[in-house]
Short mmCIF file of C-alpha atoms and ligand atoms in Angstrom, two decimals:
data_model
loop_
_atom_site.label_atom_id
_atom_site.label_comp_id
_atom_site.label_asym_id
_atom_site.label_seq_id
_atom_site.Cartn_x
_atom_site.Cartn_y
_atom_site.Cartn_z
CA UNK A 360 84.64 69.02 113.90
CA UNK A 361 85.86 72.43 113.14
CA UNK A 362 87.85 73.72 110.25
CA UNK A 363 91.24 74.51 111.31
CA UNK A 364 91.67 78.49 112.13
CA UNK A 365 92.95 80.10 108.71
CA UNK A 366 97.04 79.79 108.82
CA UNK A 367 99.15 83.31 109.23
CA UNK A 368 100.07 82.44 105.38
CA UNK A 369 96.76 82.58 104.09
CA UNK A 370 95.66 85.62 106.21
CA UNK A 371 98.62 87.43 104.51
CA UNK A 372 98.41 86.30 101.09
CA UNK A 373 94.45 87.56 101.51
CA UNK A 374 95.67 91.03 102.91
CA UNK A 375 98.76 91.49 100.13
CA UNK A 376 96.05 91.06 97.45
CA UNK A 377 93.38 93.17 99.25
CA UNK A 378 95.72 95.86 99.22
CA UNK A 379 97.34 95.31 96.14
CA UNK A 380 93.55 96.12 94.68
CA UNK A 381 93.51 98.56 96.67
CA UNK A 382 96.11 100.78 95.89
CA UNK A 383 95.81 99.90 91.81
CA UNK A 384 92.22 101.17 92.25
CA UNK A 385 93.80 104.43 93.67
CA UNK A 386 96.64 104.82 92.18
CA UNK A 387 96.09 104.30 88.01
CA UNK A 388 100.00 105.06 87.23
CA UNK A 389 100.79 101.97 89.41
CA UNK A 390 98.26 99.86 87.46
CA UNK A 391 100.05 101.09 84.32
CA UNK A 392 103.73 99.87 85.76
CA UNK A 393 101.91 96.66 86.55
CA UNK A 394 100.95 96.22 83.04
CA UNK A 395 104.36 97.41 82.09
CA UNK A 396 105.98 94.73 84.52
CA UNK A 397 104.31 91.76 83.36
CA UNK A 398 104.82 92.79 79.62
CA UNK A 399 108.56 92.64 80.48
CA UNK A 400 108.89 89.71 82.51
CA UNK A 401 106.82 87.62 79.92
CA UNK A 402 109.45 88.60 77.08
CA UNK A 403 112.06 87.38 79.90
CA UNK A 404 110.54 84.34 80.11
CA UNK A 405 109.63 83.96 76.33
CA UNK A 406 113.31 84.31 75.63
CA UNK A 407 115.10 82.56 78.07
CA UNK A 408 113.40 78.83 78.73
CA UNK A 409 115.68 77.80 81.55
CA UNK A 410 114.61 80.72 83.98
CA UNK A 411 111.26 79.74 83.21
CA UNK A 412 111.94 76.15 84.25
CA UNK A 413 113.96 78.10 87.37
CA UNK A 414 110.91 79.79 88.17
CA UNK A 415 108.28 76.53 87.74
CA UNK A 416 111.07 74.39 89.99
CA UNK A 417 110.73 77.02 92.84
CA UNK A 418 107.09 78.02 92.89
CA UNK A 419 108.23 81.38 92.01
CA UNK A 420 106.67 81.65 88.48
CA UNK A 421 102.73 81.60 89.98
CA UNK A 422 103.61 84.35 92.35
CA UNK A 423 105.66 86.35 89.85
CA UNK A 424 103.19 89.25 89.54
CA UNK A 425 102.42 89.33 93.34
CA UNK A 426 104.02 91.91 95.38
CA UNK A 427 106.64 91.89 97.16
CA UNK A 428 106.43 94.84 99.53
CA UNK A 429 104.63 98.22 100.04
CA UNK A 430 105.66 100.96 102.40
CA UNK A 431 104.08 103.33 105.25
CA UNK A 432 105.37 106.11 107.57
CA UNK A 433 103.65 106.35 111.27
CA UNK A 434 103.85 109.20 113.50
CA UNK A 435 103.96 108.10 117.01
CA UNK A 436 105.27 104.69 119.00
CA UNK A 437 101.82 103.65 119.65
CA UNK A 438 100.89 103.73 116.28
CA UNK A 439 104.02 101.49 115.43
CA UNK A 440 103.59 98.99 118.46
CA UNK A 441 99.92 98.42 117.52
CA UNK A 442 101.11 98.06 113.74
CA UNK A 443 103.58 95.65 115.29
CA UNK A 444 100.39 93.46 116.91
CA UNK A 445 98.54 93.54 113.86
CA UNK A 446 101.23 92.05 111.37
CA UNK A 447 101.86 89.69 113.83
CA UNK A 448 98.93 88.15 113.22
CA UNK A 449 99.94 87.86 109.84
CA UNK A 450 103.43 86.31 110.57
CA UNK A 451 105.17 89.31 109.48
CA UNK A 452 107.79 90.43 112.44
CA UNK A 453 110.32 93.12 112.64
CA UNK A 454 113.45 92.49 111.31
CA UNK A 455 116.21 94.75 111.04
CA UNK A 456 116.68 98.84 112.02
CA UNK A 457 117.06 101.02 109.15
CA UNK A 458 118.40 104.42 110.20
CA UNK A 459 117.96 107.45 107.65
CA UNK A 460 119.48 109.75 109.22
CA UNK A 461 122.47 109.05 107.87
CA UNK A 462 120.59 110.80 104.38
CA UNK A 463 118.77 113.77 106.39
CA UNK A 464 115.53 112.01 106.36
CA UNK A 465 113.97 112.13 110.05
CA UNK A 466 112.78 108.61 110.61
CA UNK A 467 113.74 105.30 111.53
CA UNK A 468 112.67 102.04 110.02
CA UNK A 469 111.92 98.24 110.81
CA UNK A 470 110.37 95.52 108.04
CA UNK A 471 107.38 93.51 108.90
CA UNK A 472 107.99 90.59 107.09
CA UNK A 473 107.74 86.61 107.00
CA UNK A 474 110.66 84.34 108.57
CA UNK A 475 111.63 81.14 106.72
CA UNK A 476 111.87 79.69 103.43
CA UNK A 477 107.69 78.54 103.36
CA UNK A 478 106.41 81.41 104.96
CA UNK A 479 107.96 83.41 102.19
CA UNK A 480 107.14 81.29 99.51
CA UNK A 481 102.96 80.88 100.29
CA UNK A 482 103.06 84.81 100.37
CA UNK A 483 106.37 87.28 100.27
CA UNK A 484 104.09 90.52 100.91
CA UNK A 485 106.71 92.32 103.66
CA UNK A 486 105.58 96.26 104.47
CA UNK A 487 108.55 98.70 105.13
CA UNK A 488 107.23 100.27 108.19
CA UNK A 489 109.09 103.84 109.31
CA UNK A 490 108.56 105.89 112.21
CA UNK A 491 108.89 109.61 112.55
CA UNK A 492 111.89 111.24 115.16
CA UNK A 493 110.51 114.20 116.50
CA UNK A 494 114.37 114.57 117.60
CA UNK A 495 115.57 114.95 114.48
CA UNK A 496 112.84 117.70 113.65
CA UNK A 497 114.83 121.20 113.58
CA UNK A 498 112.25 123.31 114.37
CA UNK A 499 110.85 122.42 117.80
CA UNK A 500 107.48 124.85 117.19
CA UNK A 501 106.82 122.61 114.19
CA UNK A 502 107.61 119.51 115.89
CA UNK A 503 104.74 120.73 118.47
CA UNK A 504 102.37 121.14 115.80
CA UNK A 505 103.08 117.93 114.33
CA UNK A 506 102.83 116.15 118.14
CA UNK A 507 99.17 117.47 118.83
CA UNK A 508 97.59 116.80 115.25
CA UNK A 509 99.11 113.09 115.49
CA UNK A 510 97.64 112.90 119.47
CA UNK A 511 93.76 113.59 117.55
CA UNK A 512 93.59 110.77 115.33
CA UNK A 513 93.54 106.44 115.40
CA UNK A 514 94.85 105.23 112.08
CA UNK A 515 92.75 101.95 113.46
CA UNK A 516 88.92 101.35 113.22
CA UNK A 517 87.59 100.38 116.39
CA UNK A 518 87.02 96.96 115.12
CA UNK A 519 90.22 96.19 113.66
CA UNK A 520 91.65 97.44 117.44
CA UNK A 521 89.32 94.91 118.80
CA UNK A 522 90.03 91.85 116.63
CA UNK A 523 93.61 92.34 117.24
CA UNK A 524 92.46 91.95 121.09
CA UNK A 525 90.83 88.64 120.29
CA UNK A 526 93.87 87.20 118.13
CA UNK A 527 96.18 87.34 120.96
CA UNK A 528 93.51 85.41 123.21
CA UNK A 529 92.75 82.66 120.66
CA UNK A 530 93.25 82.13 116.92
CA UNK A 531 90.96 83.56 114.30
CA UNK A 532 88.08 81.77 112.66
CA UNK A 533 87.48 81.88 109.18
CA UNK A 534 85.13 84.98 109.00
CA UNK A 535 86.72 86.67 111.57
CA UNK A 536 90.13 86.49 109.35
CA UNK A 537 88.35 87.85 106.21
CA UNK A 538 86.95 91.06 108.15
CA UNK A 539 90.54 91.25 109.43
CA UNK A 540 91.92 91.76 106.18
CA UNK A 541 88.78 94.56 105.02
CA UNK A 542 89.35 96.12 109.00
CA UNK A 543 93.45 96.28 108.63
CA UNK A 544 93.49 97.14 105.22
CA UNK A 545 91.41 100.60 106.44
CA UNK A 546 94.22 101.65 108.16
CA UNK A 547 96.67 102.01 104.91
CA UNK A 548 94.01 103.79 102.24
CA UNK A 549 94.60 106.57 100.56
CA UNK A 550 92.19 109.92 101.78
CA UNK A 551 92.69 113.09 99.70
CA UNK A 552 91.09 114.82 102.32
CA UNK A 553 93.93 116.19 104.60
CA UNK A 554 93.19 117.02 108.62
CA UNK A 555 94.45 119.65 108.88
CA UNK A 556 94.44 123.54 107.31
CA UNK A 557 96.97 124.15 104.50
CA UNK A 558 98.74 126.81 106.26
CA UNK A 559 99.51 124.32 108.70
CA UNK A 560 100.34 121.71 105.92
CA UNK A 561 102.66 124.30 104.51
CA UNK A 562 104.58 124.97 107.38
CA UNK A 563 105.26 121.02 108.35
CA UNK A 564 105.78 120.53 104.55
CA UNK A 565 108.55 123.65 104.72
CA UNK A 566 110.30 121.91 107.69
CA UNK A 567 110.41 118.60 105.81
CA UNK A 568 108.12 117.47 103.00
CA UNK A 569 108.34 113.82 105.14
CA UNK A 570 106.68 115.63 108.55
CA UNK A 571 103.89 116.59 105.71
CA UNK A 572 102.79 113.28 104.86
CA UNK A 573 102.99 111.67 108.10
CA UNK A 574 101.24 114.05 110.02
CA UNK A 575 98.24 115.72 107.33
CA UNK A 576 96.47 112.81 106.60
CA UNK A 577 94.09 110.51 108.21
CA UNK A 578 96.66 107.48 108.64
CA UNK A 579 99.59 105.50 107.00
CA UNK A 580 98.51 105.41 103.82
CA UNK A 581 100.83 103.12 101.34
CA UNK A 582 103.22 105.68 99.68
CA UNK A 583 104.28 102.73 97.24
CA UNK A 584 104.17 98.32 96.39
CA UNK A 585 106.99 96.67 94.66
CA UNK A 586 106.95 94.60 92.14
CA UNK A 587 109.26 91.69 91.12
CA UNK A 588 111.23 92.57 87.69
CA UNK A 589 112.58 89.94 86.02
CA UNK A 590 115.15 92.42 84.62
CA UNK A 591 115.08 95.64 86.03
CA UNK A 592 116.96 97.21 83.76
CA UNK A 593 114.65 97.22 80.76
CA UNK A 594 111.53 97.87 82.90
CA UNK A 595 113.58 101.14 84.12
CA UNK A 596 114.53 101.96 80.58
CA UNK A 597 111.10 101.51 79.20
CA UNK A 598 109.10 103.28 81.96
CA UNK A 599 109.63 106.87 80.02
CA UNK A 600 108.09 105.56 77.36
CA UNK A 601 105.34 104.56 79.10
CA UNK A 602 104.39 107.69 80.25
CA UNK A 603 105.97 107.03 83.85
CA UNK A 604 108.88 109.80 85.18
CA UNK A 605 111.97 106.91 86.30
CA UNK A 606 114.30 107.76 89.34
CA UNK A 607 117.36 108.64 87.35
CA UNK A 608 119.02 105.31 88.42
CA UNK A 609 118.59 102.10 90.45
CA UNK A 610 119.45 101.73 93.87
CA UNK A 611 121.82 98.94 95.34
CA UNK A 612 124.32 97.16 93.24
CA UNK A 613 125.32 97.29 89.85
CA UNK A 614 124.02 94.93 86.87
CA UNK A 615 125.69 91.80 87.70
CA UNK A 616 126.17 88.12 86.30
CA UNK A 617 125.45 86.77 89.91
CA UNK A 618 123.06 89.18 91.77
CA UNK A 619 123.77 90.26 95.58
CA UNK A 620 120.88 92.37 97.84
CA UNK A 621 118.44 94.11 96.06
CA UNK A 622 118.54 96.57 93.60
CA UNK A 623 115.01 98.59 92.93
CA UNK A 624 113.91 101.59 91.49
CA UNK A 625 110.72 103.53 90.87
CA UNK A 626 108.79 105.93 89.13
CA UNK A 627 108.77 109.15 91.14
CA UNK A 628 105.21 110.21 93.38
CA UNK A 629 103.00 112.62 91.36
CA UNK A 630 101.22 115.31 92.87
CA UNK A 631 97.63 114.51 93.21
CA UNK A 632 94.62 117.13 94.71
CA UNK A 633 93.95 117.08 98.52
CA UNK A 634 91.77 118.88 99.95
CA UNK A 635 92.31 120.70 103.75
CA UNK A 636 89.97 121.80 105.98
CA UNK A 637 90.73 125.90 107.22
CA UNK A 638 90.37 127.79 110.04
CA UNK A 639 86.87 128.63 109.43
CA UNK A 640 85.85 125.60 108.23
CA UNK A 641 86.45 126.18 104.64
CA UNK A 642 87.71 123.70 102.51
CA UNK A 643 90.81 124.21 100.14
CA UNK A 644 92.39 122.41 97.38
CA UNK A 645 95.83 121.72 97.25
CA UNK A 646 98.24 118.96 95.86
CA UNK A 647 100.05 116.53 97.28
CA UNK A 648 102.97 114.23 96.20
CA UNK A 649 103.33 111.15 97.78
CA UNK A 650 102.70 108.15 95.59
CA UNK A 651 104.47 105.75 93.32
CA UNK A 652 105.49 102.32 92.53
CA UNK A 653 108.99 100.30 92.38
CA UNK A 654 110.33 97.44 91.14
CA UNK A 655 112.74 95.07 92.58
CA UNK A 656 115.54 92.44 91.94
CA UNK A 657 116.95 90.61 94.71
CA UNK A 658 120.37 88.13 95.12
CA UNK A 659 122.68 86.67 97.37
CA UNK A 660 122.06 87.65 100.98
CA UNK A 661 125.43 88.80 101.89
CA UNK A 662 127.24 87.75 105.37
CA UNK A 663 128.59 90.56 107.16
CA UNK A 664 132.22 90.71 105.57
CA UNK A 665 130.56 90.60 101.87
CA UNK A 666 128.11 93.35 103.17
CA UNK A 667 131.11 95.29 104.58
CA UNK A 668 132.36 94.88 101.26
CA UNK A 669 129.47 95.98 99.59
CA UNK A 670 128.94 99.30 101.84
CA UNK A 671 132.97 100.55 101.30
CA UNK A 672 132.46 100.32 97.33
CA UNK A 673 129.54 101.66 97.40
CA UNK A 674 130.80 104.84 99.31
CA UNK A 675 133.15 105.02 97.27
CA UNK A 676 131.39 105.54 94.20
CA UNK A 677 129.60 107.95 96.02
CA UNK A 678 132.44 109.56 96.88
CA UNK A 679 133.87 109.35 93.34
CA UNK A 680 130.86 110.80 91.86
CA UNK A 681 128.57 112.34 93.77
CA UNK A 682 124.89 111.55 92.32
CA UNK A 683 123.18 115.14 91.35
CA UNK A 684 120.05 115.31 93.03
CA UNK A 685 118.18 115.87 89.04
CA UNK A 686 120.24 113.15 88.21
CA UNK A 687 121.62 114.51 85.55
CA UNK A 688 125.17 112.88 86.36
CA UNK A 689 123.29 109.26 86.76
CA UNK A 690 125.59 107.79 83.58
CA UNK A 691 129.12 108.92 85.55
CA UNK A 692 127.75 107.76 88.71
CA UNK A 693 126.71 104.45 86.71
CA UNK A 694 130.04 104.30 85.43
CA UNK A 695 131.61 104.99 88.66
CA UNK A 696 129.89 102.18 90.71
CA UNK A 697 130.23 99.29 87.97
CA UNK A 698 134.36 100.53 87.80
CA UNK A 699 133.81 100.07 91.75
CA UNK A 700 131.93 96.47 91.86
CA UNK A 701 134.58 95.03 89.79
CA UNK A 702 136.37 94.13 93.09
CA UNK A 703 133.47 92.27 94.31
CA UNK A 704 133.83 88.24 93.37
CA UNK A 705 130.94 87.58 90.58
CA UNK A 706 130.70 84.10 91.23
CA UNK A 707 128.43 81.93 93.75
CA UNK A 708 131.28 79.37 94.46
CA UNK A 709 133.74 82.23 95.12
CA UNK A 710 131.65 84.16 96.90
CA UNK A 711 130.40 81.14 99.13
CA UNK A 712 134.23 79.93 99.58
CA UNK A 713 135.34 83.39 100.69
CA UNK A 714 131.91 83.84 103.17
CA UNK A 715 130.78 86.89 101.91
CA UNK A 716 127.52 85.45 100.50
CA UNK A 717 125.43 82.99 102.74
CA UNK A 718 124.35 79.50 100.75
CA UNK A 719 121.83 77.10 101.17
CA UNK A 720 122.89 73.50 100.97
CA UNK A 721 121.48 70.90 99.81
CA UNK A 722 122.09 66.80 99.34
CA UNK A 723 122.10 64.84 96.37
CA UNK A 724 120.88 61.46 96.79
CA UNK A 725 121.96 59.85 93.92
CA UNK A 726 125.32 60.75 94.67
CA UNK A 727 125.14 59.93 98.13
CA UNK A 728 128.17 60.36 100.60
CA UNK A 729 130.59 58.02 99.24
CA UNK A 730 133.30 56.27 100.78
CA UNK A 731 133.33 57.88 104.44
CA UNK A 732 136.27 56.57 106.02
CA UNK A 733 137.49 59.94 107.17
CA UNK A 734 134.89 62.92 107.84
CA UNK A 735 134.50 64.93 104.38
CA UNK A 736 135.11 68.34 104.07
CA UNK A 737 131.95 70.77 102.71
CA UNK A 738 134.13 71.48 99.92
CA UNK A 739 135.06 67.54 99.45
CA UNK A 740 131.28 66.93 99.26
CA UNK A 741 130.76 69.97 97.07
CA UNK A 742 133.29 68.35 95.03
CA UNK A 743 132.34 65.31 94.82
CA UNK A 744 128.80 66.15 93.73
CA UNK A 745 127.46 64.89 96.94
CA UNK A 746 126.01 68.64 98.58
CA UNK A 747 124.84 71.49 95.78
CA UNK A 748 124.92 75.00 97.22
CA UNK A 749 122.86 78.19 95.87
CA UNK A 750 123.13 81.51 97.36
CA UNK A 751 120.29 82.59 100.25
CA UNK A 752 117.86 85.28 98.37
CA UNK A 753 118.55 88.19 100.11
CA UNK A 754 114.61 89.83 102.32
CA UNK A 755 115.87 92.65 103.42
CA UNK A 756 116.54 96.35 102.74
CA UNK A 757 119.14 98.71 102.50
CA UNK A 758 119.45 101.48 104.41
CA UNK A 759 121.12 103.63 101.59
CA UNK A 760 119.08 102.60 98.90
CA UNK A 761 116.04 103.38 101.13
CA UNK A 762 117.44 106.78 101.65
CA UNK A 763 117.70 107.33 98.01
CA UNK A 764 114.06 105.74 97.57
CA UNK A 765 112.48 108.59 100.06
CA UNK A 766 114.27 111.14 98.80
CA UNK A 767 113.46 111.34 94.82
CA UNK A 768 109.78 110.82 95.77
CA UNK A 769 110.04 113.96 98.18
CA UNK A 770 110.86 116.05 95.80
CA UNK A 771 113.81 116.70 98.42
CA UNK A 772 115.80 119.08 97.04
CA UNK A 773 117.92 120.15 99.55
CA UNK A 774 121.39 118.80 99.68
CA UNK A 775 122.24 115.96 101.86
CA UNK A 776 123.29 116.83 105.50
CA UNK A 777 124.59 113.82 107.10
CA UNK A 778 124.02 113.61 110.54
CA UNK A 779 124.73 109.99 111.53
CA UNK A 780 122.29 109.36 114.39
CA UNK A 781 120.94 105.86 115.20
CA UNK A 782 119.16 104.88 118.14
CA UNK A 783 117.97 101.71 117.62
CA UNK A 784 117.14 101.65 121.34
CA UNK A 785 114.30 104.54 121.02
CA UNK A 786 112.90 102.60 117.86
CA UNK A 787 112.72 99.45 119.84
CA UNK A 788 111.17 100.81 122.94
CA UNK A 789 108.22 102.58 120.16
CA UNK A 790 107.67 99.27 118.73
CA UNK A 791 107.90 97.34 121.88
CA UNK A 792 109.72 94.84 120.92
CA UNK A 793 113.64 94.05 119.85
CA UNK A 794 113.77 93.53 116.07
CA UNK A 795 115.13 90.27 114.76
CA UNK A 796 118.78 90.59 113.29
CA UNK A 797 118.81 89.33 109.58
CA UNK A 798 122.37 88.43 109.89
CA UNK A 799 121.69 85.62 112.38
CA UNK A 800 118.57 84.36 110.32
CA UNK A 801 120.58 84.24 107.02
CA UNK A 802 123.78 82.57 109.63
CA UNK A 803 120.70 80.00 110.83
CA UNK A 804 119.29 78.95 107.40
CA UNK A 805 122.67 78.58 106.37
CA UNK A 806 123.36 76.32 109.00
CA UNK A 807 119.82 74.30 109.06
CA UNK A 808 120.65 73.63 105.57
CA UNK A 809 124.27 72.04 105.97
CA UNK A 810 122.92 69.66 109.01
CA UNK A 811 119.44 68.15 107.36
CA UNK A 812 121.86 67.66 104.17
CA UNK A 813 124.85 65.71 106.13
CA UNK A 814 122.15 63.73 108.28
CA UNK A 815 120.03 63.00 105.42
CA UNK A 816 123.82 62.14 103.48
CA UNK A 817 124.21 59.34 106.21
CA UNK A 818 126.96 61.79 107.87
CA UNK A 819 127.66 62.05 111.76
CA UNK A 820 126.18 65.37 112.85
CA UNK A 821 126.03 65.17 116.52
CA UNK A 822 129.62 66.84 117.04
CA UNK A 823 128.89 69.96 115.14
CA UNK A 824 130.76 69.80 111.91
CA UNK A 825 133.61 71.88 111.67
CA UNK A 826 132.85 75.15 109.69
CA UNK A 827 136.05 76.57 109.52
CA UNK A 828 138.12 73.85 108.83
CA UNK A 829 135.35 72.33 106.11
CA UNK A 830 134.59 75.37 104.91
C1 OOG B 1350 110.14 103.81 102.18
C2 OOG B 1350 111.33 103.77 101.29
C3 OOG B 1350 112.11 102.50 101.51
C4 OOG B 1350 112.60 100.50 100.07
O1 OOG B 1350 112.18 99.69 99.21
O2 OOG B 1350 113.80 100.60 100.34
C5 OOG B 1350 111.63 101.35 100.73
C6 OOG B 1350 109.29 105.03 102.05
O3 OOG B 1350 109.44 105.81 101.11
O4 OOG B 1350 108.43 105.19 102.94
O5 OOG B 1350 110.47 101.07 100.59
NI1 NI B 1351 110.22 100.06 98.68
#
């Protein structure tokens, strides 16, 4: 008898370690947040027993200091639809389209990541995967430039093209998924050796210091992984101090007693040396900033009235107080957005009542359904102690936190010009495939989670319950 063929879990827990050694063997400042991270969340736990327990009860407290996500830019739709192939054998699909145009930045964006409570909790490693639009390029010479040095290279090793071949015939054995994870992980290292000659560097890097480092290097190197802070906050404020240069604030929503989305920040790329190869076949040194590392904080995924909500106050901080691109306003803009947030409920049952959070329900059995005679309401059963509800975590990005993300590790000086222009169509047709809409997987495990907990409550499930009314 065979073993069975190594589960998509395990081959991405192997790979999310692989190239979390990876980039902490490159990248030293990284290692140092790392450190930094798990000195925090250790006095967060030291301090505050019951989150401990929180995190034993879920499984979350063995994975704490395990990424959560890394990032890489591609350059063309072949590069993206073979990237697509070789997460799947990872169980990490597209989900979501992330347009940054609406910030000036000239790519579009999908995240590879795992679907489903399990798949998230064996391994939550998700890679934020954008792809360059030559359309939104202003200068069509350099957008020629940039098209022929992409058309030279293969960000994939032979092999790793070929194993990729075999997975979608028949399922990996053991050995074959460990020289998966060394072949793939190939494709996202760091090379301070540049392809191309730094004049031509310098002119992609003067159109936009994005074209730069998509197109100069060998392949998709990870610009950054993400760590999960236990309280962001005080890993932000102490990151000075630790010899790391902080974003001037943290993306997404303000502090909060109930969290919603994600809020992350990061300490800003650093240049490092690269070296190009001339015209005459002379190498040059030159520098190159690219690299850094973030934390994150998620909460409640939001449904799409709460995430309405959540975009209009948002804007209108913006609009209140437009964030300096130094910074140097970050404490008005703070100030602004919490002033702002104060209209958005800070409580789960409230914001599970109203529907702008999704929940995940649950039965208890000791309290069991009680006297049936008439169908219960959700909220009779909530009530009565029968169902517990928690908010969904929230696995997904946001589009103008992501903006801000890019841009303070650009060095992107420029002002903002905001030229709205999505096409999720042309992303789709690159990756060759639709990606998966997080609304209707949030609306799903919602909805898994209210049936298995009335069936399992003895409750009559086979005419779908009435939402509206119970809800
Ligand atoms: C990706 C920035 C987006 C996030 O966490 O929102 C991102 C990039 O800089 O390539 O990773
Ligand atoms: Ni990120």
């Amino acid at each position: 008898m065979s073993d069975p063929p190594p589960s998509a879990d395990a081959i991405r827990a192997m790979f999310a370690s692989a190239i979390s050694d990876m980039y902490q063997a490159e990248a030293p400042q990284y290692r140092a947040m790392k450190a930094l991270v798990a000195e925090v969340n250790g006095r967060c736990l030291a301090n505050d027993p019951q989150l401990k327990q929180r995190l034993l009860e879920s499984g979350e407290f063995e994975r704490l200091d395990v990424e959560r996500h890394g990032a890489i830019r591609v350059g063309t739709a072949e590069e993206l639809s073979t990237l697509r192939r070789l997460f799947a054998i990872m169980g990490m699909a597209p989900v979501g389209y992330y347009d940054l145009s609406i910030a000036g930045i000239p790519v579009h964006s999908t995240a590879f990541r795992p679907i489903g409570e399990s798949a998230m909790r064996a391994s939550p490693f998700r890679i934020f995967c954008s792809l360059l639009r030559p359309d939104l390029i202003p200068d069509a010479q350099a957008g020629e430039i940039a098209a022929k040095v992409l058309a030279r290279r293969d960000i994939f090793t032979p092999r790793c093209r070929r194993l990729i071949d075999i997975f979608e015939t028949r399922s990996f054995n053991d050995e074959e998924a460990r020289e998966f994870v060394v072949e793939a992980g190939k494709t996202f290292r760091w090379s301070g050796q540049a392809t191309v000659s730094s004049a031509i560097y310098q002119r992609l890097h003067s159109t936009h210091p994005l074209l730069a480092d998509i197109v100069c290097f060998k392949g998709p190197h990870i610009n950054h992984l993400t760590l999960h802070a236990l309280d962001i906050d005080a890993v932000h404020a102490a990151m000075s101090a630790h010899g790391m240069n902080p974003k001037a604030i943290i993306e997404g929503p303000p502090r909060r007693r109930c969290p919603i989305l994600l809020r992350q920040t990061s300490f800003k790329a650093r240049a490092e040396p690269v070296e190009f190869i001339e015209e005459d076949g002379r190498r040059a040194t030159g520098a190159h900033a690219a690299r850094f590392g973030e934390i994150e904080q998620r909460g409640a995924a939001l449904t799409a009235s709460g995430r309405a909500l959540y975009d209009r106050l948002l804007a209108e901080a913006q609009t209140e107080v437009a964030l300096a691109t130094d910074g140097a306003n970050a404490h008005a803009f703070n100030e602004a957005l919490t002033r702002r947030f104060a209209a958005f409920p800070d409580d789960d049952e409230t914001l599970r009542r109203e529907k702008l959070a999704f929940s995940r329900y649950s039965p208890v059995a000791e309290a069991g359904a009680g006297e049936t005679a008439s169908r219960p309401s959700i909220d009779d059963l909530l009530q009565r102690g029968a169902l517990r509800a928690e908010p969904i975590l929230y696995e997904d990005f946001l589009p103008v936190s992501a903006a801000g993300i890019f841009r303070s590790n650009l060095g992107d000086q420029r002002a903002e010009q905001f030229i709205e222009r999505a096409d999720r169509r042309a992303f789709e047709a690159a990756l060759g495939a639709p990606v998966l809409d997080e609304f209707a997987l949030y609306q799903e495990a919602e909805l898994r989670s209210l049936a298995t907990s009335l069936e399992s409550l003895g409750l009559d499930v086979s005419q779908p319950f009435d939402l509206e009314k119970t809800q």
